[in-house]
Coordinates of C-alpha atoms in Angstrom, one line a residue:
M1 CA 58.2 91.7 140.0
A2 CA 58.9 89.8 135.9
V3 CA 57.8 92.8 134.4
S4 CA 59.6 94.7 136.3
Q5 CA 62.6 92.6 135.1
A6 CA 61.4 92.4 132.2
L7 CA 61.8 96.0 131.7
S8 CA 64.8 96.4 133.2
Y9 CA 65.8 93.7 131.1
L10 CA 64.5 96.0 127.9
T11 CA 66.4 99.0 129.3
V12 CA 69.5 97.7 129.5
L13 CA 69.3 96.0 125.8
L14 CA 67.8 99.2 124.0
D15 CA 70.8 101.4 126.6
I16 CA 73.3 98.8 124.6
R17 CA 72.1 99.7 121.1
A18 CA 71.9 103.5 121.6
V19 CA 75.4 102.3 122.6
L20 CA 76.3 100.3 119.5
V21 CA 74.4 102.8 117.5
G22 CA 76.4 106.0 118.9
L23 CA 79.6 104.2 118.6
I24 CA 79.4 103.6 114.9
V25 CA 77.6 106.9 113.8
F26 CA 80.8 108.3 115.9
L27 CA 83.1 106.3 113.5
V28 CA 81.3 107.1 110.8
V29 CA 81.6 111.7 111.1
S30 CA 84.8 111.2 112.5
W31 CA 85.5 109.0 108.8
M32 CA 83.9 112.1 107.2
V33 CA 85.4 114.5 109.1
H34 CA 88.8 113.6 108.8
G35 CA 87.9 112.8 105.2
Y36 CA 86.9 117.0 104.7
L37 CA 90.4 117.9 106.4
N38 CA 92.5 116.0 104.6
Q39 CA 90.8 115.9 101.5
V40 CA 93.2 116.0 98.5
K41 CA 91.9 117.9 95.7
N42 CA 92.9 116.3 92.1
L43 CA 93.2 112.6 92.6
P44 CA 93.5 110.3 90.5
P45 CA 90.5 107.8 89.9
G46 CA 89.7 104.6 91.4
P47 CA 87.1 102.7 93.2
R48 CA 84.5 104.0 95.8
S49 CA 85.7 103.9 98.9
W50 CA 83.1 103.3 101.8
P51 CA 83.3 104.6 104.8
L52 CA 85.8 102.5 107.4
V53 CA 87.2 99.6 104.6
G54 CA 87.4 102.0 101.8
C55 CA 87.4 99.8 98.5
L56 CA 88.3 96.6 100.0
P57 CA 84.9 95.6 99.8
H58 CA 85.3 96.4 95.8
F59 CA 88.6 93.8 95.7
L60 CA 86.7 91.2 97.5
Y61 CA 83.8 91.3 94.7
M62 CA 86.4 90.9 91.5
K63 CA 87.7 88.4 94.0
I64 CA 84.2 86.6 94.3
K65 CA 83.0 87.0 91.5
N66 CA 85.8 86.0 88.8
K67 CA 88.3 84.5 91.2
S68 CA 90.7 86.8 90.0
N69 CA 94.2 86.8 91.4
M70 CA 96.5 89.6 92.4
H71 CA 98.3 90.5 88.9
E72 CA 94.1 89.3 87.0
M73 CA 92.4 92.7 89.6
I74 CA 95.5 94.8 89.3
E75 CA 95.0 94.8 85.2
T76 CA 91.4 95.3 85.7
L77 CA 91.8 98.4 87.8
Y78 CA 94.4 99.3 85.4
K79 CA 91.7 98.6 82.0
Q80 CA 89.2 100.6 84.3
Y81 CA 90.9 103.8 85.8
G82 CA 94.0 104.0 83.9
P83 CA 97.3 104.5 84.2
V84 CA 97.0 106.1 87.6
C85 CA 94.4 104.7 89.9
Y86 CA 93.8 105.5 93.6
L87 CA 92.9 102.8 96.3
S88 CA 91.5 103.8 99.8
L89 CA 91.7 100.8 102.1
P90 CA 91.4 100.4 106.1
F91 CA 93.6 101.0 108.7
G92 CA 94.0 104.5 106.6
T93 CA 96.3 103.5 104.4
K94 CA 96.2 104.9 100.9
I95 CA 97.3 103.2 98.0
V96 CA 98.6 104.5 94.2
M97 CA 99.2 101.9 91.6
V98 CA 100.3 102.9 89.2
S99 CA 100.9 101.1 85.4
G100 CA 101.8 101.0 82.3
Y101 CA 105.3 102.4 80.1
K102 CA 105.5 106.6 80.8
A103 CA 103.4 106.6 84.4
V104 CA 105.5 103.5 85.6
N105 CA 108.9 105.1 84.0
E106 CA 108.3 108.6 86.4
S107 CA 106.9 107.8 89.1
L108 CA 110.5 105.6 89.7
T109 CA 112.9 108.6 88.4
C110 CA 110.5 111.5 90.2
P111 CA 112.3 112.7 93.2
G112 CA 109.4 113.0 96.1
L113 CA 108.5 108.7 94.4
G114 CA 111.1 107.1 93.8
E115 CA 113.4 106.9 96.3
D116 CA 111.8 105.9 100.3
R117 CA 110.4 102.5 101.2
P118 CA 106.8 102.8 103.7
P119 CA 108.0 103.2 106.9
F120 CA 107.7 100.4 109.3
P121 CA 106.2 100.3 112.6
Q122 CA 108.9 100.6 115.3
D123 CA 107.1 97.9 117.7
A124 CA 108.4 95.5 114.0
N125 CA 110.4 92.7 115.2
P126 CA 113.3 92.3 113.4
D127 CA 112.2 88.7 112.9
E128 CA 109.0 89.4 111.2
L129 CA 109.3 89.2 107.3
A130 CA 108.3 92.9 106.9
N131 CA 110.9 94.9 109.1
G132 CA 112.6 98.2 106.8
L133 CA 115.9 96.4 107.5
G134 CA 118.8 95.6 104.3
V135 CA 119.1 96.8 101.2
L136 CA 115.7 95.9 100.1
M137 CA 113.3 97.7 101.9
S138 CA 115.1 100.3 103.3
S139 CA 114.9 103.8 103.2
G140 CA 117.2 107.1 103.8
E141 CA 120.4 107.4 104.9
M142 CA 120.4 103.4 106.2
W143 CA 120.2 102.9 102.6
K144 CA 121.8 104.6 101.3
E145 CA 125.1 103.6 102.8
H146 CA 123.9 100.1 102.5
R147 CA 124.0 100.4 99.0
R148 CA 126.8 102.4 98.7
F149 CA 128.8 99.6 100.4
S150 CA 127.5 96.7 99.0
L151 CA 128.5 98.3 95.0
T152 CA 132.3 98.8 96.4
V153 CA 132.0 95.4 97.6
L154 CA 130.6 93.7 94.8
R155 CA 133.0 95.4 92.7
G156 CA 135.9 94.3 94.8
F157 CA 135.1 90.6 93.9
G158 CA 134.9 91.0 90.8
V159 CA 131.1 91.2 90.5
G160 CA 130.2 92.8 87.2
K161 CA 133.3 92.8 85.4
R162 CA 135.7 89.8 83.2
S163 CA 137.0 89.3 85.5
F164 CA 134.3 87.3 87.4
E165 CA 133.4 85.7 83.8
N166 CA 135.5 82.2 85.5
Q167 CA 133.9 82.1 87.8
I168 CA 129.9 81.7 86.5
T169 CA 131.4 79.8 83.8
T170 CA 133.0 77.1 86.4
E171 CA 129.7 76.8 88.0
C172 CA 127.9 76.3 84.5
G173 CA 130.5 73.7 83.5
Y174 CA 129.0 71.9 87.2
L175 CA 125.8 72.5 85.8
I176 CA 126.6 70.6 82.2
T177 CA 127.6 67.6 84.0
E178 CA 124.5 67.3 86.2
I179 CA 122.2 67.7 83.3
E180 CA 124.4 65.5 80.9
F181 CA 124.8 62.9 83.6
G182 CA 120.6 62.7 82.7
Q183 CA 121.4 60.8 79.2
G184 CA 118.8 62.6 77.7
Q185 CA 115.8 61.7 79.3
P186 CA 112.9 64.5 81.0
F187 CA 113.7 66.5 83.7
E188 CA 112.7 69.3 86.2
P189 CA 114.8 72.1 85.7
T190 CA 113.9 74.0 89.0
L191 CA 115.8 72.9 91.7
L192 CA 119.3 72.2 89.7
F193 CA 118.9 75.8 88.4
S194 CA 118.8 77.4 91.5
N195 CA 121.7 75.1 92.8
A196 CA 123.9 76.5 89.9
V197 CA 123.0 80.1 90.4
S198 CA 122.5 80.1 93.9
N199 CA 126.1 79.0 93.8
V200 CA 127.3 82.6 92.1
I201 CA 125.5 84.8 95.4
C202 CA 126.9 81.9 97.6
S203 CA 131.1 82.8 96.2
V204 CA 131.0 86.5 97.0
V205 CA 128.5 86.2 99.8
F206 CA 129.3 83.6 101.8
G207 CA 132.2 82.5 100.0
K208 CA 132.4 79.2 99.4
R209 CA 129.2 77.3 96.4
F210 CA 127.3 74.5 98.4
E211 CA 127.1 70.4 96.6
Y212 CA 124.4 70.4 94.4
D213 CA 123.3 66.8 96.7
D214 CA 124.1 68.7 100.3
P215 CA 121.5 68.1 102.3
E216 CA 121.5 71.7 103.8
F217 CA 121.9 73.4 100.3
K218 CA 118.8 71.9 99.2
L219 CA 117.0 72.8 102.6
L220 CA 117.4 76.2 101.9
L221 CA 116.6 76.3 98.2
H222 CA 113.5 74.7 99.8
W223 CA 112.7 77.6 101.7
I224 CA 113.4 79.7 99.2
E225 CA 110.3 78.8 96.7
G226 CA 108.5 78.7 99.9
L227 CA 108.7 82.1 100.0
Q228 CA 106.7 82.0 96.3
D229 CA 104.2 79.5 97.4
Q230 CA 102.0 82.7 99.4
D231 CA 98.6 82.3 99.7
N232 CA 96.3 84.4 98.7
L233 CA 95.0 86.5 101.7
A234 CA 99.4 86.6 102.4
S235 CA 99.8 88.3 98.7
V236 CA 97.2 90.7 99.3
I237 CA 98.6 91.9 102.9
F238 CA 101.9 92.5 101.6
L239 CA 101.0 93.6 98.1
L240 CA 98.8 95.7 99.8
S241 CA 100.1 97.2 103.1
P242 CA 103.2 95.6 103.9
T243 CA 102.9 97.7 107.0
L244 CA 100.1 96.3 108.4
A245 CA 101.7 92.6 108.6
P246 CA 104.1 92.2 111.6
Y247 CA 100.6 92.5 113.5
L248 CA 98.5 90.3 111.8
F249 CA 100.9 87.9 112.1
R250 CA 100.5 88.2 115.5
I251 CA 97.3 86.7 115.4
P252 CA 97.1 83.2 116.8
F253 CA 95.6 81.5 113.0
F254 CA 96.1 83.9 110.8
P255 CA 97.7 82.8 107.6
K256 CA 101.5 82.7 107.4
G257 CA 102.5 82.7 103.7
P258 CA 106.3 82.8 103.7
M259 CA 106.9 83.6 106.8
A260 CA 108.1 80.1 107.9
S261 CA 110.6 79.7 105.2
F262 CA 111.6 83.5 105.9
L263 CA 112.6 83.0 109.1
N264 CA 113.9 79.5 108.2
I265 CA 115.9 81.1 106.2
R266 CA 117.0 84.1 108.3
R267 CA 118.0 81.3 111.2
K268 CA 120.6 79.7 109.1
V269 CA 121.8 83.1 107.3
Q270 CA 122.3 83.9 111.5
N271 CA 124.3 80.2 111.6
I272 CA 126.5 81.5 108.6
V273 CA 127.4 85.1 109.7
D274 CA 128.7 84.3 113.3
E275 CA 131.0 81.5 111.8
H276 CA 132.5 84.1 109.7
R277 CA 132.4 86.2 112.6
S278 CA 134.7 83.1 115.3
T279 CA 137.3 83.1 112.0
F280 CA 136.8 86.2 111.1
D281 CA 140.9 88.2 110.0
K282 CA 140.6 91.1 109.1
D283 CA 143.3 90.9 106.7
N284 CA 142.3 88.0 105.0
M285 CA 138.7 89.2 103.2
R286 CA 136.9 85.9 102.1
D287 CA 133.6 87.3 101.3
Y288 CA 131.0 89.6 101.7
I289 CA 130.8 88.8 105.1
D290 CA 133.7 89.3 106.4
A291 CA 133.9 92.9 104.2
Y292 CA 131.2 93.9 106.5
L293 CA 132.7 92.7 109.1
S294 CA 135.7 94.9 109.2
E295 CA 134.4 97.7 107.5
M296 CA 131.4 97.8 110.8
Q297 CA 134.7 96.6 113.2
R298 CA 136.6 100.0 111.7
K299 CA 133.9 102.6 111.9
N300 CA 132.8 101.9 115.6
E301 CA 136.4 101.9 116.2
Q302 CA 137.0 105.1 114.8
G303 CA 134.2 106.3 116.2
V304 CA 132.1 106.9 113.1
Q305 CA 128.5 107.8 112.7
T306 CA 127.3 104.1 111.1
Y307 CA 124.1 101.7 109.9
L308 CA 126.1 99.1 110.0
S309 CA 124.8 96.9 112.1
D310 CA 125.0 93.1 113.0
V311 CA 121.2 92.8 112.5
E312 CA 121.8 95.0 108.7
L313 CA 124.3 92.6 107.9
R314 CA 122.0 89.4 108.7
A315 CA 119.2 91.5 105.9
V316 CA 121.3 92.4 103.7
V317 CA 123.0 88.8 103.5
Q318 CA 119.2 87.1 103.6
D319 CA 119.1 89.9 100.5
F320 CA 121.5 89.1 98.3
F321 CA 120.9 85.4 98.4
F322 CA 117.4 85.5 97.9
A323 CA 117.7 88.0 95.1
G324 CA 120.8 86.1 93.8
T325 CA 119.3 83.4 93.1
E326 CA 114.7 83.4 92.5
T327 CA 115.0 85.8 90.1
T328 CA 118.4 84.4 87.2
S329 CA 116.7 81.1 87.9
T330 CA 113.5 81.2 87.2
T331 CA 114.6 83.4 84.2
L332 CA 116.5 80.8 82.6
R333 CA 113.7 78.5 83.3
W334 CA 111.4 80.6 81.0
A335 CA 114.0 80.3 78.6
L336 CA 114.2 76.4 78.1
L337 CA 110.7 76.5 77.9
Y338 CA 110.5 79.4 75.4
M339 CA 113.2 77.4 73.6
M340 CA 110.5 74.1 73.3
K341 CA 107.7 77.1 72.1
F342 CA 109.2 78.1 69.5
P343 CA 111.9 76.3 68.1
D344 CA 112.4 77.9 64.9
V345 CA 114.0 80.8 67.6
Q346 CA 115.7 77.9 69.7
K347 CA 117.7 77.1 65.8
R348 CA 118.3 80.1 65.1
V349 CA 120.5 81.0 68.8
H350 CA 122.6 77.7 68.0
E351 CA 123.0 78.5 64.0
E352 CA 124.5 81.8 65.5
I353 CA 126.5 80.1 68.8
D354 CA 127.9 77.2 66.1
S355 CA 128.5 80.4 63.3
V356 CA 130.7 82.6 65.6
V357 CA 131.6 80.0 68.1
G358 CA 132.1 76.7 67.3
R359 CA 131.9 73.5 68.6
N360 CA 135.3 73.1 70.0
R361 CA 135.4 75.7 73.3
L362 CA 132.1 77.3 74.8
P363 CA 131.2 81.1 74.7
R364 CA 133.2 83.5 76.0
L365 CA 131.5 87.6 77.2
S366 CA 134.4 88.6 74.0
D367 CA 132.3 86.6 72.1
K368 CA 128.7 88.7 73.0
P369 CA 129.4 91.7 70.0
D370 CA 128.9 88.8 67.5
L371 CA 125.9 87.7 69.1
P372 CA 123.3 90.1 68.4
Y373 CA 120.4 87.6 67.9
T374 CA 121.4 85.9 70.5
Q375 CA 121.4 88.7 72.9
A376 CA 117.9 89.8 71.4
V377 CA 117.0 86.2 72.3
I378 CA 117.2 87.1 75.7
H379 CA 115.4 90.9 76.4
E380 CA 113.2 89.4 74.8
I381 CA 112.8 86.5 76.8
Q382 CA 113.6 89.0 80.4
R383 CA 110.7 91.5 78.7
Y384 CA 108.4 88.9 77.6
A385 CA 108.5 87.1 80.6
S386 CA 108.0 89.9 83.5
I387 CA 108.6 88.2 86.4
V388 CA 108.9 90.8 88.9
A389 CA 105.3 92.1 86.7
I390 CA 104.9 94.6 91.2
I391 CA 107.8 95.4 92.5
L392 CA 108.9 95.9 96.1
P393 CA 106.3 99.5 97.4
R394 CA 107.9 102.4 97.3
Y395 CA 106.8 105.7 99.9
A396 CA 105.3 109.5 99.4
K397 CA 107.0 111.4 101.7
H398 CA 105.2 114.6 101.3
E399 CA 102.1 115.6 98.9
T400 CA 103.9 115.5 95.6
E401 CA 102.6 116.4 92.1
F402 CA 102.3 113.4 89.5
L403 CA 101.5 113.6 86.0
E404 CA 98.1 115.8 86.7
F405 CA 97.4 113.9 89.7
T406 CA 98.1 115.1 93.6
I407 CA 99.3 111.7 95.6
P408 CA 98.6 112.5 99.0
K409 CA 101.5 112.1 101.8
G410 CA 101.8 109.1 102.9
S411 CA 100.7 106.9 100.2
M412 CA 102.4 103.6 98.9
L413 CA 103.0 103.6 95.7
Q414 CA 102.9 100.1 93.6
T415 CA 103.9 99.8 90.3
N416 CA 102.9 97.3 87.6
M417 CA 106.2 96.8 86.1
S418 CA 104.2 94.0 83.8
S419 CA 102.2 96.2 81.8
A420 CA 105.1 98.9 81.1
T421 CA 106.6 96.1 79.9
H422 CA 104.0 95.0 77.8
D423 CA 103.0 98.4 76.9
A424 CA 101.1 98.6 73.7
S425 CA 101.8 102.5 73.0
V426 CA 105.9 101.5 73.1
W427 CA 106.0 98.1 72.2
E428 CA 105.0 96.6 69.0
E429 CA 102.5 93.4 69.2
P430 CA 103.7 93.6 73.1
D431 CA 102.2 89.5 73.3
A432 CA 104.1 88.1 70.7
F433 CA 107.8 86.3 71.5
K434 CA 109.7 88.7 69.1
P435 CA 113.4 89.0 69.8
E436 CA 113.6 90.6 66.3
R437 CA 111.8 93.4 67.9
F438 CA 115.7 94.0 70.0
L439 CA 118.2 94.4 66.1
D440 CA 118.1 96.7 64.2
D441 CA 118.3 97.4 60.1
K442 CA 121.8 96.2 60.5
G443 CA 121.1 93.2 62.6
Q444 CA 123.0 94.5 65.6
V445 CA 121.2 94.2 69.1
V446 CA 120.0 97.6 70.3
E447 CA 118.0 98.4 74.2
P448 CA 115.4 100.4 73.4
S449 CA 115.3 103.2 76.4
H450 CA 111.6 102.1 77.2
N451 CA 112.9 98.0 78.2
I452 CA 113.5 99.1 81.7
V453 CA 113.1 95.0 82.9
F454 CA 115.7 96.1 85.5
G455 CA 113.5 99.4 86.9
A456 CA 114.6 102.3 86.5
G457 CA 115.9 105.8 88.6
K458 CA 118.0 105.1 91.9
R459 CA 116.6 102.0 93.8
A460 CA 117.4 100.1 90.0
C461 CA 118.6 96.7 90.7
L462 CA 121.7 96.7 91.9
G463 CA 122.4 93.9 90.6
K464 CA 121.6 94.5 87.3
Q465 CA 125.4 93.7 85.8
L466 CA 125.9 90.2 87.4
A467 CA 122.0 89.2 86.3
R468 CA 123.3 90.4 83.4
M469 CA 126.5 88.1 82.4
E470 CA 124.5 85.1 84.1
L471 CA 122.2 84.6 82.5
Y472 CA 124.6 85.3 79.0
I473 CA 126.6 82.9 80.4
F474 CA 124.1 80.1 82.1
Y475 CA 122.1 80.6 78.7
T476 CA 125.2 80.5 75.3
H477 CA 126.9 77.4 77.4
L478 CA 123.4 75.8 77.8
M479 CA 122.3 76.5 73.9
H480 CA 125.7 75.5 73.2
R481 CA 125.7 72.2 74.7
F482 CA 122.1 71.2 74.2
S483 CA 119.1 71.1 72.1
F484 CA 115.7 71.1 74.5
K485 CA 112.1 69.3 73.4
K486 CA 109.8 68.4 75.5
A487 CA 109.0 64.9 77.0
K488 CA 107.3 62.9 74.5
D489 CA 104.5 62.4 77.5
A490 CA 104.2 65.6 78.5
E491 CA 101.6 67.5 78.0
S492 CA 100.9 71.0 76.0
L493 CA 102.8 73.5 77.3
N494 CA 102.1 75.8 80.0
T495 CA 103.7 79.0 79.3
Q496 CA 100.4 80.8 81.8
P497 CA 102.8 81.9 85.4
K498 CA 102.1 80.4 88.1
Q499 CA 101.2 83.1 90.7
G500 CA 103.7 84.3 94.1
G501 CA 106.9 86.8 94.5
V502 CA 107.8 86.7 91.2
L503 CA 106.1 85.2 87.7
A504 CA 107.9 81.5 87.2
P505 CA 106.5 78.9 84.7
Y506 CA 104.6 76.7 86.0
P507 CA 107.4 72.9 86.7
Y508 CA 107.7 71.4 83.2
N509 CA 109.7 68.0 82.5
I510 CA 112.3 69.1 79.9
C511 CA 114.2 66.8 77.1
A512 CA 118.0 68.2 76.7
I513 CA 120.1 66.2 74.0
A514 CA 123.3 66.8 73.5
R515 CA 124.9 68.6 70.3

């Protein structure tokens, strides 16, 4: 009896093992057949791809052996495989990593590669982090309609025009007053700069500015900072397969990364939209939200097909709030850090501003042509810091010939922008801070075509003009009023970036000495 039971158990065990082996063989053969039938000739080079898991083991090996962050891993791939690298990942995800100025610029302007975002799952919840909505992550007609509408509205409110100068100057005045309260004592500028820069876009989108001590405003900025503090696993998921994120984030105990901050901001934005809807007056357009509600109402009443909707409004407003706060405020933090790091540059900027503007008034936009070195310094700060090192992914809707390679249909393109702004083939001494590279032989400012810090092609930064105006006004006003020095008890200046959604400096203390 015992022998019979043992044989029975052994038979069951062998059956289970046979099923498992058969399943593995089936999956491997299916993967090989699928790969053969869908083989694309002339693929870009890349790490070896394994059955089912693709080249994921390669990334894990790099991470464990070298303890590299994602940006370092991408630079390693660039050095090893060249400007176009193909990565096969689990779940059929295909990634094409583009690096170096030539490849980056051509990919951003290529008709088959430069316009679309990866499609998101149809059942993706609009309240999840990556959902294909808004201006940043949408594609096709939805993106085109929102981009056209947004540009029209922003121009209508004066954004990017000289008439908007007073609005930025006023906010800069509040910032300078806050700094003066410190009387030259060390302070950490992150929250203060975020307050000031965010208020500029808030005045356009929300129709108001916030006081710097407003607790709700502080909370909003805290959540924005939380979006940048991505844990490693979440960062890898978003970088390599954003369309997979909605599913993985539903798994209990899976690291959520920036999810909590994102949802908190979204709820706050929804409350602001609801307040606008309850006080909406079509004869009194206060801001972008009112303009959106008015246009959506008009098109619906006329039966015009439109992608404008309540869900889209919330997503677009959130895009503006985040993009209009983080990039410019982070650039200003780098600017002051570099002024401490390169005191000779700071001294020359002071001398030029004093010579052109004098000490009795603040710089204006009309002074800009007469401040070539100052303009060159701003350009160099943006190039040198390269805060948006990896831009949002794009998507190959069709098989596309690119450079000497074939990009498979359905590939996601990840663009290594920092490699373009530090490419030795177009930038002399790219790792040196040299504002003079933006000056010609006559000392006049020039901006070479390979300076693509705002991107290129149809998806170039929508807020480029506003960002440039803000950077010029905030930077020149701060330099006119203060000299920036390292705190006496501070450690040596750290110019290595902190990894996150943007490459920001690590927190530092600075002394603003009134001039």
